[in-house]
Coordinates of C-alpha atoms in Angstrom, one line a residue:
Chain A
X3 CA 0.0 0.0 0.0
X4 CA 2.7 2.4 1.0
X5 CA 4.8 1.7 -2.1
X6 CA 1.8 2.3 -4.3
X7 CA 1.1 5.6 -2.7
X8 CA 4.7 6.5 -3.1
X9 CA 4.4 5.6 -6.8
X10 CA 1.3 7.7 -7.0
X11 CA 3.0 10.6 -5.5
X12 CA 5.9 10.3 -7.9
X13 CA 3.7 9.9 -10.9
X14 CA 1.3 12.7 -10.2
X15 CA 1.7 15.6 -12.6
X16 CA 4.5 17.6 -11.0
X17 CA 3.2 17.6 -7.4
X18 CA 5.3 20.5 -6.8
X19 CA 3.1 22.9 -8.7
X20 CA -0.1 21.4 -7.4
X21 CA 1.1 22.4 -3.9
X22 CA 3.0 25.5 -4.8
X23 CA 0.2 27.4 -6.5
X24 CA -2.3 27.4 -3.5
X25 CA 0.5 27.6 -1.0
X26 CA 2.0 30.6 -2.8
X27 CA -1.4 32.3 -3.0
X28 CA -1.9 31.9 0.8
X29 CA 1.5 33.2 1.6
X30 CA 1.0 36.2 -0.6
X31 CA -2.6 37.0 0.3
X32 CA -2.8 35.8 3.9
X33 CA 0.5 35.4 5.7
X34 CA 2.5 38.4 4.3
X35 CA -0.4 40.8 4.9
X36 CA -0.2 40.0 8.6
X37 CA 3.5 40.8 8.6
X38 CA 2.7 44.1 6.9
X39 CA 0.1 44.8 9.6
X40 CA 2.8 44.1 12.2
X41 CA 5.2 46.4 10.4
X42 CA 2.8 49.3 10.1
X43 CA 1.8 49.0 13.8
X44 CA 5.3 50.1 14.5
X45 CA 5.2 53.1 12.1
X46 CA 4.7 56.7 12.7
X47 CA 1.4 58.4 11.8
X48 CA 1.8 61.0 9.1
X49 CA -0.5 63.1 7.0
X50 CA -0.9 62.0 3.4
X51 CA -1.4 58.9 1.5
X52 CA -0.8 56.2 2.8
X53 CA -1.1 57.7 6.2
X54 CA 2.0 56.1 7.8
X55 CA 5.7 56.8 7.6
X56 CA 8.1 54.2 6.2
X57 CA 9.8 52.0 8.7
X58 CA 13.1 51.8 6.8
X59 CA 15.0 54.6 5.2
X60 CA 18.2 55.0 3.3
X61 CA 20.2 58.0 4.5
X62 CA 22.3 60.0 2.1
X63 CA 25.4 58.2 3.4
X64 CA 23.9 54.9 2.3
X65 CA 23.0 53.8 5.8
X66 CA 19.8 51.8 6.4
X67 CA 17.9 53.2 9.3
X68 CA 15.1 51.1 10.8
X69 CA 12.8 53.1 13.0
X70 CA 10.6 51.0 15.3
X71 CA 8.5 53.0 17.6
X72 CA 6.1 51.7 20.1
X73 CA 4.0 55.0 20.4
X74 CA 0.9 53.3 18.9
X75 CA 1.0 50.6 21.5
X76 CA 1.7 53.0 24.4
X77 CA -1.1 55.2 23.1
X78 CA -3.5 52.3 23.2
X79 CA -2.2 51.4 26.7
X80 CA -2.8 54.8 28.1
X81 CA -6.4 55.2 26.8
X82 CA -8.7 53.1 28.9
X83 CA -11.3 53.2 26.1
X84 CA -9.3 50.6 24.2
X85 CA -8.9 48.4 27.2
X86 CA -12.7 48.4 27.8
X87 CA -13.3 47.7 24.2
X88 CA -11.2 44.6 24.4
X89 CA -12.8 43.4 27.6
X90 CA -16.3 44.1 26.3
X91 CA -15.5 42.2 23.1
X92 CA -14.3 39.2 25.0
X93 CA -17.3 39.3 27.4
X94 CA -19.9 39.8 24.6
X95 CA -18.4 37.0 22.5
X96 CA -18.3 34.7 25.6
X97 CA -22.0 35.4 26.4
X98 CA -22.9 34.9 22.8
X99 CA -21.0 31.5 22.8
X100 CA -22.8 30.4 25.9
X101 CA -26.1 31.4 24.5
X102 CA -25.4 29.5 21.3
X103 CA -24.5 26.5 23.3
X104 CA -27.6 26.6 25.4
X105 CA -29.9 26.8 22.4
X106 CA -27.7 24.8 20.0
X107 CA -27.0 21.8 22.1
X108 CA -30.6 20.7 22.7
X109 CA -31.4 21.5 19.0
X110 CA -28.5 19.4 17.8
X111 CA -29.5 16.6 20.1
X112 CA -33.1 16.7 18.9
X113 CA -32.0 16.6 15.3
X114 CA -29.6 13.7 16.0
X115 CA -32.5 11.7 17.6
X116 CA -35.1 12.5 14.9
X117 CA -35.9 9.8 12.3
X118 CA -33.5 9.9 9.3
X119 CA -36.0 11.4 6.8
X120 CA -36.9 14.2 9.3
X121 CA -33.2 14.7 10.1
X122 CA -32.4 15.8 6.5
X123 CA -35.1 18.4 6.6
X124 CA -34.2 19.7 10.0
X125 CA -30.5 20.0 9.1
X126 CA -31.4 21.8 5.9
X127 CA -33.5 24.3 7.9
X128 CA -30.4 25.0 10.1
X129 CA -28.1 25.5 7.1
X130 CA -30.6 27.6 5.1
X131 CA -30.3 30.9 7.1
X132 CA -26.5 30.5 6.8
X133 CA -26.8 30.9 3.0
X134 CA -29.0 34.0 3.2
X135 CA -27.5 37.4 3.8
X136 CA -25.9 37.9 7.2
X137 CA -26.5 41.6 6.9
X138 CA -30.2 41.2 6.3
X139 CA -30.7 38.8 9.2
X140 CA -29.1 41.4 11.5
X141 CA -31.4 44.0 9.9
X142 CA -34.5 41.9 10.7
X143 CA -33.7 42.4 14.4
X144 CA -33.8 46.2 14.1
X145 CA -37.4 45.9 13.0
X146 CA -38.2 43.6 15.9
X147 CA -36.4 45.4 18.7
X148 CA -36.5 49.1 17.9
X149 CA -38.8 51.5 20.0
X150 CA -41.3 51.4 17.1
X151 CA -40.6 47.7 16.5
X152 CA -42.9 44.7 16.5
X153 CA -42.3 43.8 20.2
X154 CA -42.9 47.3 21.5
X155 CA -45.9 47.9 19.3
X156 CA -47.4 44.6 20.4
X157 CA -46.8 45.2 24.1
X158 CA -48.2 48.8 23.9
X159 CA -51.3 47.5 22.0
X160 CA -51.9 44.9 24.7
X161 CA -51.6 47.7 27.3
X162 CA -48.8 45.9 29.1
X163 CA -46.4 48.8 28.9
X164 CA -47.0 52.6 28.2
X165 CA -43.5 53.6 27.0
X166 CA -41.4 51.5 24.7
X167 CA -38.8 49.3 26.3
X168 CA -35.2 50.0 25.2
X169 CA -34.4 46.7 23.6
X170 CA -32.0 47.9 21.0
X171 CA -28.7 49.8 21.0
X172 CA -27.3 48.0 24.0
X173 CA -25.2 44.9 25.0
X174 CA -28.3 42.7 25.2
X175 CA -29.2 43.3 21.5
X176 CA -25.6 42.7 20.5
X177 CA -25.4 39.3 22.3
X178 CA -28.8 38.4 20.9
X179 CA -27.6 39.2 17.4
X180 CA -24.5 37.1 17.9
X181 CA -26.5 34.1 19.1
X182 CA -28.9 34.5 16.2
X183 CA -26.3 34.8 13.5
X184 CA -23.8 32.2 14.8
X185 CA -26.2 29.5 15.9
X186 CA -25.7 27.3 12.8
X187 CA -21.9 27.3 13.4
X188 CA -22.6 25.8 16.8
X189 CA -25.3 23.3 15.8
X190 CA -23.4 21.7 12.8
X191 CA -20.3 20.4 14.6
X192 CA -22.4 19.4 17.7
X193 CA -24.7 17.4 15.4
X194 CA -21.7 15.7 13.8
X195 CA -20.7 14.2 17.1
X196 CA -24.1 13.6 18.6
X197 CA -25.2 11.7 15.6
X198 CA -22.3 9.3 15.9
X199 CA -23.1 8.3 19.5
X200 CA -24.4 4.8 19.9
X201 CA -27.6 5.3 21.8
X202 CA -27.6 1.7 23.0
X203 CA -25.1 3.0 25.6
X204 CA -27.9 5.2 27.0
X205 CA -30.3 2.3 27.1
X206 CA -27.7 0.2 29.0
X207 CA -27.3 3.0 31.5
X208 CA -31.0 3.2 32.1
X209 CA -31.2 -0.6 32.6
X210 CA -28.5 -0.3 35.2
X211 CA -30.6 2.2 37.0
X212 CA -29.2 5.6 35.9
X213 CA -31.4 8.6 36.0
X214 CA -31.8 10.5 32.7
X215 CA -29.7 13.4 34.0
X216 CA -27.0 11.1 35.3
X217 CA -26.9 9.2 32.0
X218 CA -26.6 12.4 30.1
X219 CA -23.7 13.8 32.2
X220 CA -21.8 10.5 32.2
X221 CA -22.4 9.4 28.6
X222 CA -23.7 11.9 26.1
X223 CA -21.8 15.0 27.4
X224 CA -18.3 13.4 27.4
X225 CA -18.9 11.9 23.9
X226 CA -20.0 15.1 22.4
X227 CA -17.3 17.3 24.0
X228 CA -15.2 17.6 20.9
X229 CA -18.2 19.0 19.1
X230 CA -18.8 21.5 22.0
X231 CA -15.2 22.7 21.8
X232 CA -15.3 23.0 18.0
X233 CA -18.6 24.8 17.9
X234 CA -17.7 27.1 20.7
X235 CA -14.5 28.2 19.1
X236 CA -16.2 28.6 15.7
X237 CA -18.6 31.0 17.4
X238 CA -16.2 32.7 19.8
X239 CA -13.3 33.6 17.5
X240 CA -15.1 35.5 14.8
X241 CA -17.5 37.0 17.3
X242 CA -14.7 38.7 19.2
X243 CA -13.9 40.7 16.0
X244 CA -17.5 41.2 15.0
X245 CA -18.3 44.6 13.4
X246 CA -21.7 44.5 11.8
X247 CA -23.7 43.3 14.8
X248 CA -22.4 45.8 17.4
X249 CA -22.7 48.5 14.7
X250 CA -26.3 47.9 13.9
X251 CA -27.7 46.5 17.2
X252 CA -25.2 47.8 19.8
X253 CA -25.6 51.6 19.5
X254 CA -23.0 54.0 20.6
X255 CA -22.6 52.5 24.1
X256 CA -21.4 49.1 22.9
X257 CA -17.7 49.4 21.9
X258 CA -16.5 46.2 20.5
X259 CA -12.9 46.1 19.2
X260 CA -13.9 45.3 15.6
X261 CA -16.0 48.5 15.6
X262 CA -13.1 50.5 17.2
X263 CA -10.6 49.3 14.5
X264 CA -13.2 50.2 11.8
X265 CA -13.6 53.7 13.2
X266 CA -9.8 54.2 13.7
X267 CA -9.3 53.2 10.1
X268 CA -12.2 54.7 8.2
X269 CA -13.2 57.7 10.4
X270 CA -10.0 58.9 12.1
X271 CA -7.7 57.5 9.3
X272 CA -5.1 56.5 11.9
X273 CA -3.9 53.4 10.1
X274 CA -0.9 52.6 12.4
X275 CA -3.2 52.7 15.5
X276 CA -5.8 50.4 13.7
X277 CA -2.9 48.0 12.8
X278 CA -1.6 47.9 16.4
X279 CA -5.2 47.3 17.7
X280 CA -5.5 44.4 15.2
X281 CA -2.1 42.9 16.3
X282 CA -3.3 43.0 20.0
X283 CA -6.6 41.4 19.1
X284 CA -4.7 38.6 17.3
X285 CA -2.5 38.0 20.4
X286 CA -5.8 37.5 22.4
X287 CA -7.0 35.1 19.8
X288 CA -3.9 33.0 19.2
X289 CA -4.6 30.5 21.9
X290 CA -8.2 29.8 20.8
X291 CA -7.1 29.6 17.2
X292 CA -4.4 27.2 18.0
X293 CA -6.8 24.9 19.9
X294 CA -9.2 25.1 17.0
X295 CA -6.5 24.2 14.5
X296 CA -5.4 21.2 16.6
X297 CA -8.9 20.0 16.8
X298 CA -9.4 20.5 13.1
X299 CA -6.2 18.7 12.3
X300 CA -7.2 15.7 14.5
X301 CA -10.6 15.5 12.8
X302 CA -9.1 15.7 9.3
X303 CA -6.6 13.0 10.2
X304 CA -9.5 10.9 11.3
X305 CA -11.2 11.6 8.0
X306 CA -8.0 10.9 5.9
X307 CA -7.6 7.6 7.7
X308 CA -11.1 6.4 6.9
Chain B
X9 CA -33.4 2.4 17.9
X10 CA -35.4 5.6 18.1
X11 CA -35.9 7.3 21.4
X12 CA -38.9 9.6 21.5
X13 CA -38.0 13.2 22.3
X14 CA -38.9 14.3 25.8
X15 CA -41.5 17.2 26.0
X16 CA -38.7 19.4 27.3
X17 CA -36.5 18.7 24.3
X18 CA -39.3 19.1 21.9
X19 CA -40.1 22.5 23.3
X20 CA -36.5 23.7 23.0
X21 CA -36.2 22.4 19.4
X22 CA -39.4 24.1 18.4
X23 CA -38.4 27.3 20.1
X24 CA -35.0 27.1 18.4
X25 CA -36.5 26.9 14.9
X26 CA -39.0 29.7 15.8
X27 CA -36.0 31.8 16.9
X28 CA -34.2 31.1 13.6
X29 CA -37.2 31.7 11.3
X30 CA -39.5 34.3 12.9
X31 CA -37.2 37.3 12.2
X32 CA -36.9 36.2 8.6
X33 CA -40.7 35.8 8.4
X34 CA -41.3 39.4 9.7
X35 CA -38.9 40.6 6.9
X36 CA -41.0 38.8 4.3
X37 CA -44.4 39.8 5.6
X38 CA -43.6 43.5 5.9
X39 CA -42.0 43.6 2.4
X40 CA -45.6 43.5 1.2
X41 CA -46.8 46.3 3.4
X42 CA -48.0 49.4 1.6
X43 CA -47.0 51.8 4.3
X44 CA -43.7 53.5 4.3
X45 CA -43.5 52.9 8.1
X46 CA -42.2 49.4 8.3
X47 CA -43.8 48.3 11.5
X48 CA -47.4 49.4 10.9
X49 CA -49.4 47.2 8.6
X50 CA -51.6 49.1 6.2
X51 CA -52.5 46.7 3.4
X52 CA -51.0 44.5 0.8
X53 CA -48.8 46.1 -1.9
X54 CA -45.9 45.2 -4.2
X55 CA -44.8 48.8 -4.6
X56 CA -41.5 48.2 -2.8
X57 CA -40.6 45.5 -5.4
X58 CA -41.2 48.0 -8.2
X59 CA -39.2 50.6 -6.4
X60 CA -36.4 48.1 -6.0
X61 CA -36.2 47.5 -9.8
X62 CA -35.9 51.3 -10.4
X63 CA -33.1 51.8 -7.9
X64 CA -30.1 52.1 -10.2
X65 CA -27.4 52.3 -7.5
X66 CA -28.6 49.1 -6.0
X67 CA -28.8 47.3 -9.4
X68 CA -25.3 48.5 -10.3
X69 CA -23.9 47.2 -7.0
X70 CA -25.8 43.9 -7.5
X71 CA -24.0 43.5 -10.9
X72 CA -20.6 44.2 -9.3
X73 CA -21.3 41.7 -6.6
X74 CA -22.3 39.0 -9.0
X75 CA -19.2 39.5 -11.1
X76 CA -17.0 39.4 -8.0
X77 CA -18.8 36.4 -6.6
X78 CA -18.6 34.4 -9.8
X79 CA -14.9 35.0 -10.4
X80 CA -13.9 34.6 -6.8
X81 CA -15.9 31.3 -6.5
X82 CA -14.3 29.9 -9.7
X83 CA -10.7 30.9 -8.6
X84 CA -11.4 29.6 -5.1
X85 CA -12.6 26.2 -6.5
X86 CA -9.4 25.8 -8.6
X87 CA -7.0 26.8 -5.7
X88 CA -9.0 25.0 -3.1
X89 CA -9.0 21.7 -5.1
X90 CA -5.3 21.9 -5.7
X91 CA -4.8 22.5 -1.9
X92 CA -7.1 19.6 -1.0
X93 CA -5.3 17.2 -3.4
X94 CA -1.9 18.2 -1.9
X95 CA -3.2 17.7 1.6
X96 CA -4.9 14.3 1.0
X97 CA -2.9 12.6 -1.7
X98 CA 0.7 13.7 -1.4
X99 CA 1.5 12.0 1.9
X100 CA 3.6 13.8 4.5
X101 CA 5.6 16.3 2.6
X102 CA 7.7 19.0 4.3
X103 CA 5.6 21.9 5.5
X104 CA 2.3 20.0 5.2
X105 CA 1.2 20.8 8.8
X106 CA 1.9 24.5 8.3
X107 CA 0.1 24.4 4.9
X108 CA -2.9 22.7 6.5
X109 CA -3.1 25.5 9.2
X110 CA -2.8 28.2 6.5
X111 CA -5.6 26.7 4.4
X112 CA -8.2 26.8 7.3
X113 CA -7.1 29.9 9.1
X114 CA -8.9 32.4 6.8
X115 CA -12.2 30.8 7.8
X116 CA -12.1 31.7 11.4
X117 CA -10.0 34.9 11.3
X118 CA -12.1 37.9 12.2
X119 CA -13.0 39.7 9.0
X120 CA -11.8 43.1 10.3
X121 CA -8.3 41.7 10.6
X122 CA -8.4 40.0 7.1
X123 CA -9.8 43.1 5.5
X124 CA -7.3 45.5 7.1
X125 CA -4.3 43.3 6.3
X126 CA -5.3 42.8 2.7
X127 CA -5.8 46.5 2.2
X128 CA -2.3 47.2 3.7
X129 CA -0.9 44.6 1.3
X130 CA -2.5 46.1 -1.7
X131 CA -1.4 49.6 -0.7
X132 CA 2.2 48.4 -0.1
X133 CA 2.4 46.4 -3.4
X134 CA 1.1 49.5 -5.3
X135 CA 3.8 51.6 -3.7
X136 CA 6.6 49.1 -4.5
X137 CA 5.7 47.5 -7.8
X138 CA 2.7 49.6 -9.0
X139 CA 0.4 46.7 -9.0
X140 CA -2.5 46.3 -8.4
X141 CA -3.2 49.8 -9.7
X142 CA -5.9 51.3 -7.5
X143 CA -8.6 49.3 -5.8
X144 CA -11.9 48.0 -7.1
X145 CA -13.5 44.9 -8.4
X146 CA -10.1 43.2 -9.0
X147 CA -8.9 43.7 -5.4
X148 CA -12.2 42.6 -3.9
X149 CA -12.1 39.4 -6.1
X150 CA -8.5 38.6 -4.8
X151 CA -9.6 39.1 -1.2
X152 CA -12.8 37.0 -1.6
X153 CA -10.9 34.2 -3.3
X154 CA -8.6 34.0 -0.3
X155 CA -11.5 33.8 2.1
X156 CA -13.6 31.3 0.0
X157 CA -10.7 29.0 -0.8
X158 CA -10.6 27.9 2.9
X159 CA -14.2 26.6 2.7
X160 CA -13.7 25.0 -0.7
X161 CA -10.5 23.2 0.6
X162 CA -12.5 21.7 3.5
X163 CA -15.4 20.5 1.4
X164 CA -13.2 19.0 -1.3
X165 CA -10.8 17.5 1.2
X166 CA -13.6 15.6 2.9
X167 CA -14.8 14.2 -0.4
X168 CA -11.3 13.2 -1.5
X169 CA -10.6 11.4 1.8
X170 CA -13.8 9.4 1.4
X171 CA -13.0 8.4 -2.1
X172 CA -11.8 4.9 -2.9
X173 CA -8.1 5.2 -3.9
X174 CA -8.0 1.8 -5.6
X175 CA -9.6 3.2 -8.7
X176 CA -6.8 5.7 -9.2
X177 CA -4.2 3.1 -8.4
X178 CA -5.7 0.6 -10.9
X179 CA -5.7 3.3 -13.6
X180 CA -2.1 4.3 -12.8
X181 CA -1.0 0.6 -12.9
X182 CA -2.6 0.2 -16.3
X183 CA -0.4 3.0 -17.5
X184 CA -2.8 6.0 -17.5
X185 CA -1.0 9.3 -17.1
X186 CA -1.7 11.2 -13.8
X187 CA -3.4 14.1 -15.6
X188 CA -5.7 11.6 -17.4
X189 CA -6.5 9.9 -14.1
X190 CA -7.4 13.2 -12.6
X191 CA -9.7 14.1 -15.5
X192 CA -11.4 10.8 -16.1
X193 CA -11.6 9.4 -12.5
X194 CA -11.0 11.9 -9.8
X195 CA -12.9 14.9 -11.3
X196 CA -16.2 13.1 -11.9
X197 CA -16.2 11.6 -8.4
X198 CA -15.4 14.9 -6.6
X199 CA -17.6 17.0 -8.9
X200 CA -20.5 17.3 -6.4
X201 CA -18.0 18.6 -3.9
X202 CA -16.7 21.1 -6.4
X203 CA -20.2 22.3 -7.2
X204 CA -21.2 22.7 -3.5
X205 CA -17.9 24.4 -2.8
X206 CA -18.5 26.8 -5.7
X207 CA -22.0 27.6 -4.5
X208 CA -20.8 28.1 -0.9
X209 CA -18.0 30.4 -2.1
X210 CA -20.4 32.3 -4.3
X211 CA -22.8 32.8 -1.4
X212 CA -20.0 33.9 1.0
X213 CA -18.6 36.4 -1.5
X214 CA -22.1 37.8 -2.2
X215 CA -22.6 38.2 1.5
X216 CA -19.4 39.8 2.6
X217 CA -19.5 43.4 3.8
X218 CA -16.4 43.9 6.0
X219 CA -13.6 42.7 3.8
X220 CA -15.1 44.3 0.7
X221 CA -15.4 47.6 2.5
X222 CA -11.7 47.6 3.2
X223 CA -10.4 46.7 -0.2
X224 CA -13.0 48.4 -2.4
X225 CA -12.2 51.6 -4.3
X226 CA -14.4 54.4 -5.5
X227 CA -17.2 53.3 -7.7
X228 CA -16.9 49.6 -6.8
X229 CA -19.5 49.4 -4.0
X230 CA -20.8 45.9 -3.7
X231 CA -24.4 45.0 -2.8
X232 CA -23.8 44.5 0.9
X233 CA -22.0 47.9 1.0
X234 CA -25.0 49.7 -0.5
X235 CA -27.5 47.8 1.7
X236 CA -25.4 48.7 4.8
X237 CA -25.3 52.4 4.0
X238 CA -29.1 52.4 3.5
X239 CA -29.7 50.4 6.7
X240 CA -27.7 53.0 8.7
X241 CA -30.3 55.6 7.7
X242 CA -33.0 53.5 9.2
X243 CA -35.2 50.6 8.1
X244 CA -37.0 50.9 4.7
X245 CA -39.5 48.5 3.2
X246 CA -37.4 48.4 0.0
X247 CA -34.7 46.5 1.9
X248 CA -37.4 44.1 3.1
X249 CA -38.4 43.5 -0.5
X250 CA -34.7 42.8 -1.4
X251 CA -34.3 40.5 1.5
X252 CA -37.4 38.5 0.5
X253 CA -36.0 38.1 -3.1
X254 CA -32.7 36.9 -1.8
X255 CA -34.2 34.5 0.7
X256 CA -36.6 33.1 -1.9
X257 CA -33.8 32.6 -4.4
X258 CA -31.5 30.9 -1.9
X259 CA -34.3 28.7 -0.5
X260 CA -35.3 27.5 -4.0
X261 CA -31.6 26.9 -4.8
X262 CA -30.9 24.9 -1.7
X263 CA -34.1 22.8 -2.1
X264 CA -33.3 22.0 -5.7
X265 CA -29.7 21.1 -4.8
X266 CA -31.0 19.0 -1.9
X267 CA -33.5 17.2 -4.2
X268 CA -30.8 16.5 -6.8
X269 CA -28.5 15.1 -4.3
X270 CA -31.3 13.0 -2.8
X271 CA -32.3 11.6 -6.2
X272 CA -28.7 10.7 -7.0
X273 CA -28.5 8.5 -3.9

């Protein structure tokens, strides 16, 4: 088997190019850009286009001068607004992840236990919103939550309240938006693991006198844990940098870091500060990304082996 | 063995689907409202659909988005397939682990970081080698290709891993050239994966606001960018009409695809 594979590898039309083309593309359009962000985060701000000063300069005597300045980082460190933006982003993303897990887990479990014909339809209904516009799904919530929105209109008509509740432009609406938009990302990996579980194990546990809750904690939960980890990271990591949801549902009081970077970049045109903020966010995310990658690699190895 | 769902579980599942679909339902219902005020129902009308067809800025941005999505999806399928073949069929070559990480990373990277870093790349490249000249449809396509390629690689990789290698081995043993093996054996088998990868990439590109906003230039606003700027001014029934059209198209597309796949089995 191994020798055949080896032959296959040797015979394949120049494997070098098959690998080099996508690899080169990713180096150029994914890896190098990060190094540029890192570089510009150490640059001076200047007026003009592009709004940053070069890091390296040749002097008249032919000397190469490399100027690294940390002013962007110290600036971020001294303004507590940025610190709060980071903390808020992490907290909101965490709340969103927990919310997704609370709704997504029973849903995935329910789908996994449905009859096969129903299962296909239920799964399709989870995937369908993912294919429609993200922006328009966030927009739908403006109509529901705003002071003149459906919920407030209904409650006022029923005489339950006299003045509209403030449901939008706050952290609550942002977390709700994240749960709504990222729910499919939680359900799909969870389902993948819950579906593989041999439910005869559960039957055996019941026969041996386990209570439903006990059986769940000791059998289903441990077996589905990889799905919980994958789904949580798939929600948490992009949610930390989310821009659209806090912008449309969070109002001016919700400062998530994605929004701050956007404003530094587009409104204040302080590119080096935006770059430094992005570098710091990436530092926060390196650990979760590494865990996700390890998990992904394990799952793929499992797939490759099959 | 089929366990019946407990009443608790049934309630949560029902609630979950209601949560996913009620907001979409409100969008659709109020797109047929004759009132300009989105939240007050005044009677059935299709006036917002007519208004939509006369909105030239919107139609122009739709055309730009479709062009970008079609080219980015095609490029992403080509690059993603090459990446998947290297990862699944070439054994443990040097740098494979790193390559594997690099192919999935664009998928989870926050869009703000991807968008910012690509813009800085394009600005830097233009300074140094004068290419790409300015920003617009071309730079958006490059950026979207990078994002979509990650998804295509995962889809195709799964399909290749499931595939029976003995067919390829037999063909190679019988003296077929690798390129012929690829065209006559591998390609037909992984074709459904390429198709769904292409559709996924197309939908992702059509949907992206953040990355496109960073790398777009003057006059190259995509559909999400135009929608976003009009949402910022408040809700309008016209956007509801647009949402209804998009959702209907996607729903029909997904159902047809699902039906075709089902029939094939």
